[in-house]
Short mmCIF file of C-alpha atoms and ligand atoms in Angstrom, two decimals:
data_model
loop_
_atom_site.label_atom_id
_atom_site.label_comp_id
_atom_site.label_asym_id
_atom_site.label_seq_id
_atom_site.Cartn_x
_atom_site.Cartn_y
_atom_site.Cartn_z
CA UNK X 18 -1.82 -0.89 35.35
CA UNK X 19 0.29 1.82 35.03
CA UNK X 20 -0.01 5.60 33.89
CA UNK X 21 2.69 4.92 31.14
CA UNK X 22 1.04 1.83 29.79
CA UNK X 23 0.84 2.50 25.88
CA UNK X 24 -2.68 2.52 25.17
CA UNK X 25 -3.62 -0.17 22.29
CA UNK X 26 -6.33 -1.18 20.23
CA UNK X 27 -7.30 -3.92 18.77
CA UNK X 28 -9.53 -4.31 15.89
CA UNK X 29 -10.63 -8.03 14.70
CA UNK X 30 -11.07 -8.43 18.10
CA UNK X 31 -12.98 -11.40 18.00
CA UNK X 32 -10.55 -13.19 15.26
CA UNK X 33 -8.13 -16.09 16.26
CA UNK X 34 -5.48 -13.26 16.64
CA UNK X 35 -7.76 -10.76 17.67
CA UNK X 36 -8.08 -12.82 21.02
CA UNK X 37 -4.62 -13.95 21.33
CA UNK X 38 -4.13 -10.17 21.22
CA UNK X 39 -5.83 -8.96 24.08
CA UNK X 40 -4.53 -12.26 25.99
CA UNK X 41 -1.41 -11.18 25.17
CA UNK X 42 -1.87 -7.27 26.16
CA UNK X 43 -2.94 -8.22 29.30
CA UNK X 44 -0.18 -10.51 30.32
CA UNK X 45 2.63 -7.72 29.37
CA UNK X 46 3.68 -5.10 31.04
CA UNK X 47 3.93 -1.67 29.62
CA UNK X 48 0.73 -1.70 27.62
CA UNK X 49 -3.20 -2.74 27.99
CA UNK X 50 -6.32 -3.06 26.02
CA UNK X 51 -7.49 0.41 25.83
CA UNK X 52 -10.02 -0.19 23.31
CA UNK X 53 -11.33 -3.24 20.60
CA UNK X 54 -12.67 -3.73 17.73
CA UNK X 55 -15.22 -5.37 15.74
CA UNK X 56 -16.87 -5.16 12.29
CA UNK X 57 -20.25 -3.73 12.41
CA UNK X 58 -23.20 -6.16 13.13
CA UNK X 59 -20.66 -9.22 14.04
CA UNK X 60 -22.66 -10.71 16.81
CA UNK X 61 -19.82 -9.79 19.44
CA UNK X 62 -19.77 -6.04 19.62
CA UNK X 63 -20.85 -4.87 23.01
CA UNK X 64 -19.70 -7.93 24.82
CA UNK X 65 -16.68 -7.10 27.22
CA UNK X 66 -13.17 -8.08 25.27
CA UNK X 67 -11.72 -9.71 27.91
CA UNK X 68 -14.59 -12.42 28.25
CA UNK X 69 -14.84 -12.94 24.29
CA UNK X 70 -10.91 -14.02 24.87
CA UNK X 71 -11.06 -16.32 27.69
CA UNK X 72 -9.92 -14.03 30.43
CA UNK X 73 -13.25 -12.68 32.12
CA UNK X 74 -14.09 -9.32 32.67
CA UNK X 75 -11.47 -6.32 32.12
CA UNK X 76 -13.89 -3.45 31.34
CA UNK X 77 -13.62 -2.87 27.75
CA UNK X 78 -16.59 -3.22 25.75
CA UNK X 79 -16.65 -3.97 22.08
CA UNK X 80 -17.03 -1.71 19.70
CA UNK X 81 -18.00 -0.56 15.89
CA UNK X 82 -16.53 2.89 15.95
CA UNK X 83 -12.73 2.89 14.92
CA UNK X 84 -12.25 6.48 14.74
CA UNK X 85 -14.14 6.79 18.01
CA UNK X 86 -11.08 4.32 19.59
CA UNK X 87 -8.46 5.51 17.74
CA UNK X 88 -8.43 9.30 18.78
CA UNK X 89 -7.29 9.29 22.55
CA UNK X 90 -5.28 5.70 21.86
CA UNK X 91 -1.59 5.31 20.83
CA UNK X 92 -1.43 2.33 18.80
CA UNK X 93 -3.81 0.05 16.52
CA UNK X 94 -2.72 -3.81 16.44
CA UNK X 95 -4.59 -4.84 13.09
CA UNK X 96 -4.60 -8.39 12.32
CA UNK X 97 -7.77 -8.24 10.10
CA UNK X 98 -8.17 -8.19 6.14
CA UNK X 99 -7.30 -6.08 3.44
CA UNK X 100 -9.91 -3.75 3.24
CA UNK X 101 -10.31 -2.81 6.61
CA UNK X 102 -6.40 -2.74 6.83
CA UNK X 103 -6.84 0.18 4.55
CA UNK X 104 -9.44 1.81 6.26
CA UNK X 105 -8.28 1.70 9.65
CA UNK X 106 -4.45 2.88 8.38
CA UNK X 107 -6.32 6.17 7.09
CA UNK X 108 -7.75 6.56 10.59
CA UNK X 109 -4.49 5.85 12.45
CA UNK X 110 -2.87 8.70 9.87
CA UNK X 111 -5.53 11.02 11.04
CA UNK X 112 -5.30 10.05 14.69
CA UNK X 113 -1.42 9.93 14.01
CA UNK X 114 -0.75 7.05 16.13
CA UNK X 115 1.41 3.79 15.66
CA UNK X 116 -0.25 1.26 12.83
CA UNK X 117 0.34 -2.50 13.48
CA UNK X 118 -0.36 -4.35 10.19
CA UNK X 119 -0.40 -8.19 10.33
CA UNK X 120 -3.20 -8.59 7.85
CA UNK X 121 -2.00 -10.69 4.90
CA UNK X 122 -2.94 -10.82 1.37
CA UNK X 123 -3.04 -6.54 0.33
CA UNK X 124 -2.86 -6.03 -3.09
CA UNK X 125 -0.31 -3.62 -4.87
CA UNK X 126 -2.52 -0.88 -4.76
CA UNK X 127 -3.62 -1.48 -0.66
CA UNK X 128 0.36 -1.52 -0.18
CA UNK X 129 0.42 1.99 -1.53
CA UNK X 130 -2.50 3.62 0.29
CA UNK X 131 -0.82 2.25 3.22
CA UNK X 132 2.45 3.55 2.58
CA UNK X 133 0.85 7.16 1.82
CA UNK X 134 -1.30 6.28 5.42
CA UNK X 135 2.46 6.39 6.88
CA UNK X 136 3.73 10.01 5.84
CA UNK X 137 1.59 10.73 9.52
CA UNK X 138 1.38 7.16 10.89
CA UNK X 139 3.88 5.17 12.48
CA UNK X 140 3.45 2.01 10.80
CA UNK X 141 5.06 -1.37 11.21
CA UNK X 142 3.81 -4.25 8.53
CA UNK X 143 5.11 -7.47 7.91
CA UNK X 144 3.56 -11.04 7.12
CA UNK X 145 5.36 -12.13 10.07
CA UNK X 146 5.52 -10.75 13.47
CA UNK X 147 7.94 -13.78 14.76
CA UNK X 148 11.23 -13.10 15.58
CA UNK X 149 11.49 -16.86 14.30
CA UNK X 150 10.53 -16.24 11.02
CA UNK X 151 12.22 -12.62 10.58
CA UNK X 152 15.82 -14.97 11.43
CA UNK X 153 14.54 -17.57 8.93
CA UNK X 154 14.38 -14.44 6.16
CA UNK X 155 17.89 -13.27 7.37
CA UNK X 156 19.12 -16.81 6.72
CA UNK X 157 17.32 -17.40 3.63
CA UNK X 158 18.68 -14.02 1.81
CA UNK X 159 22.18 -15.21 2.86
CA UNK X 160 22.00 -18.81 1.57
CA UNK X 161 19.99 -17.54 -1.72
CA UNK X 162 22.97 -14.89 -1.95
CA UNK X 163 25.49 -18.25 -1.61
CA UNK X 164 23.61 -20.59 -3.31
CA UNK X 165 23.91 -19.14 -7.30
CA UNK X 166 20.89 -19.54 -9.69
CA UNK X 167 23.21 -21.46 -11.94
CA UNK X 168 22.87 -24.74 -9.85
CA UNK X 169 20.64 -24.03 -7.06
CA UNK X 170 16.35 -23.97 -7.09
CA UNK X 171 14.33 -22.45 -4.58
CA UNK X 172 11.01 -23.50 -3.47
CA UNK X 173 8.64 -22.06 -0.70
CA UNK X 174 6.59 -24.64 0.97
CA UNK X 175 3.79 -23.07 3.21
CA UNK X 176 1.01 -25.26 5.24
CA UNK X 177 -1.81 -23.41 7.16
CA UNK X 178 -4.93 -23.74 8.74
CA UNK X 179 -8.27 -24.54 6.80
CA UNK X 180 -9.48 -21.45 7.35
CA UNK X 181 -6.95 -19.39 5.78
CA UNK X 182 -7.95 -17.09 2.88
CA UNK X 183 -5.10 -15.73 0.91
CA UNK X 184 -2.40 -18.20 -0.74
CA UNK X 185 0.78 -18.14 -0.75
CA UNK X 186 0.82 -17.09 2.84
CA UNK X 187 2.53 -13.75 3.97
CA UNK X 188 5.22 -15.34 5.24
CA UNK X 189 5.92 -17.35 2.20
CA UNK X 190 6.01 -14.38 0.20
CA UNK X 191 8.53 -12.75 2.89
CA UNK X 192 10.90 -15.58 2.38
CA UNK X 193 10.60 -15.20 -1.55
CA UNK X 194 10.87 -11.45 -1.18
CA UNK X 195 14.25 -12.34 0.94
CA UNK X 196 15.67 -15.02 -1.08
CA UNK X 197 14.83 -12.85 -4.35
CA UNK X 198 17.19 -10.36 -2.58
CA UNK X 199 20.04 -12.68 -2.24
CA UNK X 200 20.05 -12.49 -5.37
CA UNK X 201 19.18 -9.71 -6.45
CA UNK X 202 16.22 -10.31 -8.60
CA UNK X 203 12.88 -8.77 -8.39
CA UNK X 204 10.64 -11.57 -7.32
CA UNK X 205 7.58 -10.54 -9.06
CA UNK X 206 9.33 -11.11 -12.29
CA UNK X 207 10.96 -14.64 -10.98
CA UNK X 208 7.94 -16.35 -8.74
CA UNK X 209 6.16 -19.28 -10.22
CA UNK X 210 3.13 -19.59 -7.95
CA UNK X 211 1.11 -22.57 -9.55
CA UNK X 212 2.34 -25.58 -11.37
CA UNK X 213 -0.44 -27.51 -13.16
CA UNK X 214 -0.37 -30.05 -16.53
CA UNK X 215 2.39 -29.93 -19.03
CA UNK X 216 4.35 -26.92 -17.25
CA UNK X 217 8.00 -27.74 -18.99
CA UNK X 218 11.19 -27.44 -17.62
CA UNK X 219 11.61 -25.43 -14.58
CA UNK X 220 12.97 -22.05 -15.52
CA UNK X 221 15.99 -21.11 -14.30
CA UNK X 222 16.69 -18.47 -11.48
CA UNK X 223 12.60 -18.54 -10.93
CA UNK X 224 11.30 -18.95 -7.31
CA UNK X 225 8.64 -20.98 -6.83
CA UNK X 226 5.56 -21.60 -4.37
CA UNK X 227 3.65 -24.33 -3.14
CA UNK X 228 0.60 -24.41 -0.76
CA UNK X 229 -1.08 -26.63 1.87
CA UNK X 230 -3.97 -26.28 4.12
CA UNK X 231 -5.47 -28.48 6.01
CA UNK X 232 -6.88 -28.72 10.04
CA UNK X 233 -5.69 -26.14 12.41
CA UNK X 234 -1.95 -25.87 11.56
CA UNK X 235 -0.96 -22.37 12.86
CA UNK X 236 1.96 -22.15 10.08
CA UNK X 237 4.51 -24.32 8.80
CA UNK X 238 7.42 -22.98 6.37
CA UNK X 239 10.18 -24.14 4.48
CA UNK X 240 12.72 -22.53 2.04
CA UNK X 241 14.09 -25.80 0.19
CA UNK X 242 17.17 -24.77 -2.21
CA UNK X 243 17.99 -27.88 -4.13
CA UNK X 244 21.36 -28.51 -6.19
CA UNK X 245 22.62 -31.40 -7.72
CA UNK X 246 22.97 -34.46 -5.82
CA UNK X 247 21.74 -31.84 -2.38
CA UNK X 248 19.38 -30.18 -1.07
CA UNK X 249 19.53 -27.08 1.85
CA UNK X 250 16.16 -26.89 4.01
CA UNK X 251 15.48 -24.05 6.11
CA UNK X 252 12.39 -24.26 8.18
CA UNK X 253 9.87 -22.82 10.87
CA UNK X 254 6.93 -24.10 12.58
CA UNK X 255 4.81 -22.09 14.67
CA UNK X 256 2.77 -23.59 17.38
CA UNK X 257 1.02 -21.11 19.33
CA UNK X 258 -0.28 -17.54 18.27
CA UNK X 259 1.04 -15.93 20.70
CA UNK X 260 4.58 -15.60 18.99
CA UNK X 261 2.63 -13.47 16.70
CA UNK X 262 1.01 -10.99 19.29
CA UNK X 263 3.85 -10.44 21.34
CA UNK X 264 6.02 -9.63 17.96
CA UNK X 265 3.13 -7.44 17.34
CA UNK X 266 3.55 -5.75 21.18
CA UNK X 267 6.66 -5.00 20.53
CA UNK X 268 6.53 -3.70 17.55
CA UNK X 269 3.86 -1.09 19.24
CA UNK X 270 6.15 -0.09 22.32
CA UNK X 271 9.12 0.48 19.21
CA UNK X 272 7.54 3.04 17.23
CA UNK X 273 5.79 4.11 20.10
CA UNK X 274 9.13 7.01 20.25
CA UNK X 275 9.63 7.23 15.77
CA UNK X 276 8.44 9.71 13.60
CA UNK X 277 5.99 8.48 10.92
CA UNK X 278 7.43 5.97 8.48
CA UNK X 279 6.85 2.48 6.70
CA UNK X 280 8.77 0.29 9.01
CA UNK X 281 9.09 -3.94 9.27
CA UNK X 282 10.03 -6.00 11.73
CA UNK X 283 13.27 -6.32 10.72
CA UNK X 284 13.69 -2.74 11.81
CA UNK X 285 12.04 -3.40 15.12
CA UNK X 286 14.46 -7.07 15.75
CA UNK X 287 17.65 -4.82 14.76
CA UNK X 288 18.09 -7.04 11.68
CA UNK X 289 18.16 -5.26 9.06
P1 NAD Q 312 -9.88 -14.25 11.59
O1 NAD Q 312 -10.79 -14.39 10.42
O2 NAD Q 312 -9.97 -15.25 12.70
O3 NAD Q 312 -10.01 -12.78 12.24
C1 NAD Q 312 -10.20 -11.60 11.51
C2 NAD Q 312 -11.14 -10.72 12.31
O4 NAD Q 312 -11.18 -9.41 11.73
C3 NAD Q 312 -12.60 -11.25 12.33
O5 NAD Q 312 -13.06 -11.33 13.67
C4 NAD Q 312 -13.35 -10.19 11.53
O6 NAD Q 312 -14.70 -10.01 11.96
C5 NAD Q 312 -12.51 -8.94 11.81
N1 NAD Q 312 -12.75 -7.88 10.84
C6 NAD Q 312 -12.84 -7.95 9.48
N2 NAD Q 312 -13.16 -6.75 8.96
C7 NAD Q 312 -13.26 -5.88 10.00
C8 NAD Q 312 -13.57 -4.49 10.11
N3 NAD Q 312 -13.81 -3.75 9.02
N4 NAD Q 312 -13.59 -3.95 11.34
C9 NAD Q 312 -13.33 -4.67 12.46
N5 NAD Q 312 -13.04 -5.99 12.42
C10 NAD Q 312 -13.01 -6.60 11.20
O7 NAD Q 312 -8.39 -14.26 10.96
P2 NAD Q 312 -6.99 -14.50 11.71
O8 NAD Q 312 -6.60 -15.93 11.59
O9 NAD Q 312 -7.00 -13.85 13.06
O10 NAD Q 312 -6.02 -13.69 10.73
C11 NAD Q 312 -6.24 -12.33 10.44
C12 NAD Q 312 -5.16 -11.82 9.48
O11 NAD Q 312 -3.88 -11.86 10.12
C13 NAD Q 312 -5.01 -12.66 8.20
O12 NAD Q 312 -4.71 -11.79 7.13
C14 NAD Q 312 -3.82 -13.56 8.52
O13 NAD Q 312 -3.14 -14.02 7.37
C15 NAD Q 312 -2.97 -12.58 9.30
N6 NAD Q 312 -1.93 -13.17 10.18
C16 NAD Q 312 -0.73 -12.54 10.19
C17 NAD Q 312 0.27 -12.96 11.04
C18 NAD Q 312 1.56 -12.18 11.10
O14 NAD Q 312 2.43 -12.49 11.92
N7 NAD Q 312 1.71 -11.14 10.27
C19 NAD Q 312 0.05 -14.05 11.89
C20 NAD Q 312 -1.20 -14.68 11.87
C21 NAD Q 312 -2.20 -14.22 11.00
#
């Protein structure tokens, strides 16, 4: 370990990324665990975060005091939910540190509390934290951009997990957000998110959604742009977590050096 680790935190600590965090942490250099996590009364607070993530030992016990973890630390790595995305981006504004936001499914009005959290944060959000996916979005704005409304339909096929809580998945509505940028269209005013009974005719220029879930798929996504007589698939399958949490790393160790500010990973892979 070394003096100029950056010093992170994570909260959900015991979640499925919450653990593939601190796994994570630990296996990079330039940053450790410095503090985690949990929600108060979840059965794992006090236990060492190491052990909760398969790794024995490393000396940091859990805990239910954010603000208490946040003041001496330099970056929170929040793959949680909505409401305590909120909370915890009002504590990393007051601790003025860097803001990690994976958590999926905010509402309009958690997107803005956020955003005012990052006048003294240093916040990076995005549904995605892949570099996988943040190329797919590239590539899907393009092809949207080529690909004309006139003869050309997109759909956004997501599959997840069974325990997944929020449909259409954040990364689904990343690729919409993309392709509705291709073509320059707001997507909340194009997006057709359920299709049930007599629906009519597909209207044109709309983007639409479709979700799975089922078992323990990690994420699956495709932007399918069909023409006459053709169809254009662009797809990503993740496999392992871990694509995720090391996104999420370096996303930390980027703003580690920026001055407060909304920022996505497209800022932090140099694609925008
Ligand atoms: P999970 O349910 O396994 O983990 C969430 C954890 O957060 C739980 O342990 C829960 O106890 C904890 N938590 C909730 N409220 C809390 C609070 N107030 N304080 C402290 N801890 C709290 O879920 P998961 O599969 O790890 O996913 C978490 C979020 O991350 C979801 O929104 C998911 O969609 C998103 N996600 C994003 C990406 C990305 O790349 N952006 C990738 C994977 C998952």
């Amino acid at each position: 370990m070394a003096e100029t680790d950056m010093k992170l935190v994570v909260v959900g600590a015991a979640g499925r990324m919450g653990q593939t965090l601190i796994r994570t942490i630990h296996a990079i250099e330039g940053a450790r665990v410095y503090a985690a996590v949990e929600r108060e009364g979840s059965p794992f607070v006090g236990k060492d975060a190491g052990e909760l993530a398969g790794l024995g030992p490393i000396g940091v016990p859990v805990t239910s005091a954010p603000l208490e973890a946040f003041v001496h630390a330099e970056g929170v790595l929040d793959f949680t939910a909505p409401a305590a995305t909120v909370e915890f981006a009002g504590l990393a504004a007051q601790a003025r540190i860097v803001h990690v936001i994976g958590t999926t499914g905010c509402s309009a009005e958690d997107d803005e509390k956020i955003k005012a959290a990052a006048r003294h944060a240093r916040v990076v959000k995005s549904g995605n934290m892949s570099l996988g996916v943040n190329l797919l979005g590239v590539l899907s704005e393009r092809a949207a951009r080529a690909l004309g409304p006139e003869d050309w339909d997109i759909e956004v096929l997501e599959m997840h997990h069974r325990h997944k809580v929020d449909a259409p998945s954040g990364t689904a509505l990343l690729l919409g957000e993309a392709a509705a940028r291709g073509r320059g269209i707001a997507l909340a005013d194009h997006s057709v998110r359920v299709r049930d009974g007599h629906t009519g005719a597909r209207p044109r220029g709309s983007i639409g959604f479709a979700t799975l879930r089922g078992g323990s798929v990690i994420g699956e996504h495709a932007v399918m742009i069909a023409g006459e007589g053709e169809m254009v698939t662009l797809s990503h399958s993740a496999t392992d977590r871990s694509i995720f949490a090391r996104g999420a790393v370096r996303a930390a160790l980027w703003a580690r050096d920026r001055k407060p500010g909304l920022y996505s990973m497209l800022d932090v892979l140099g694609l925008n």
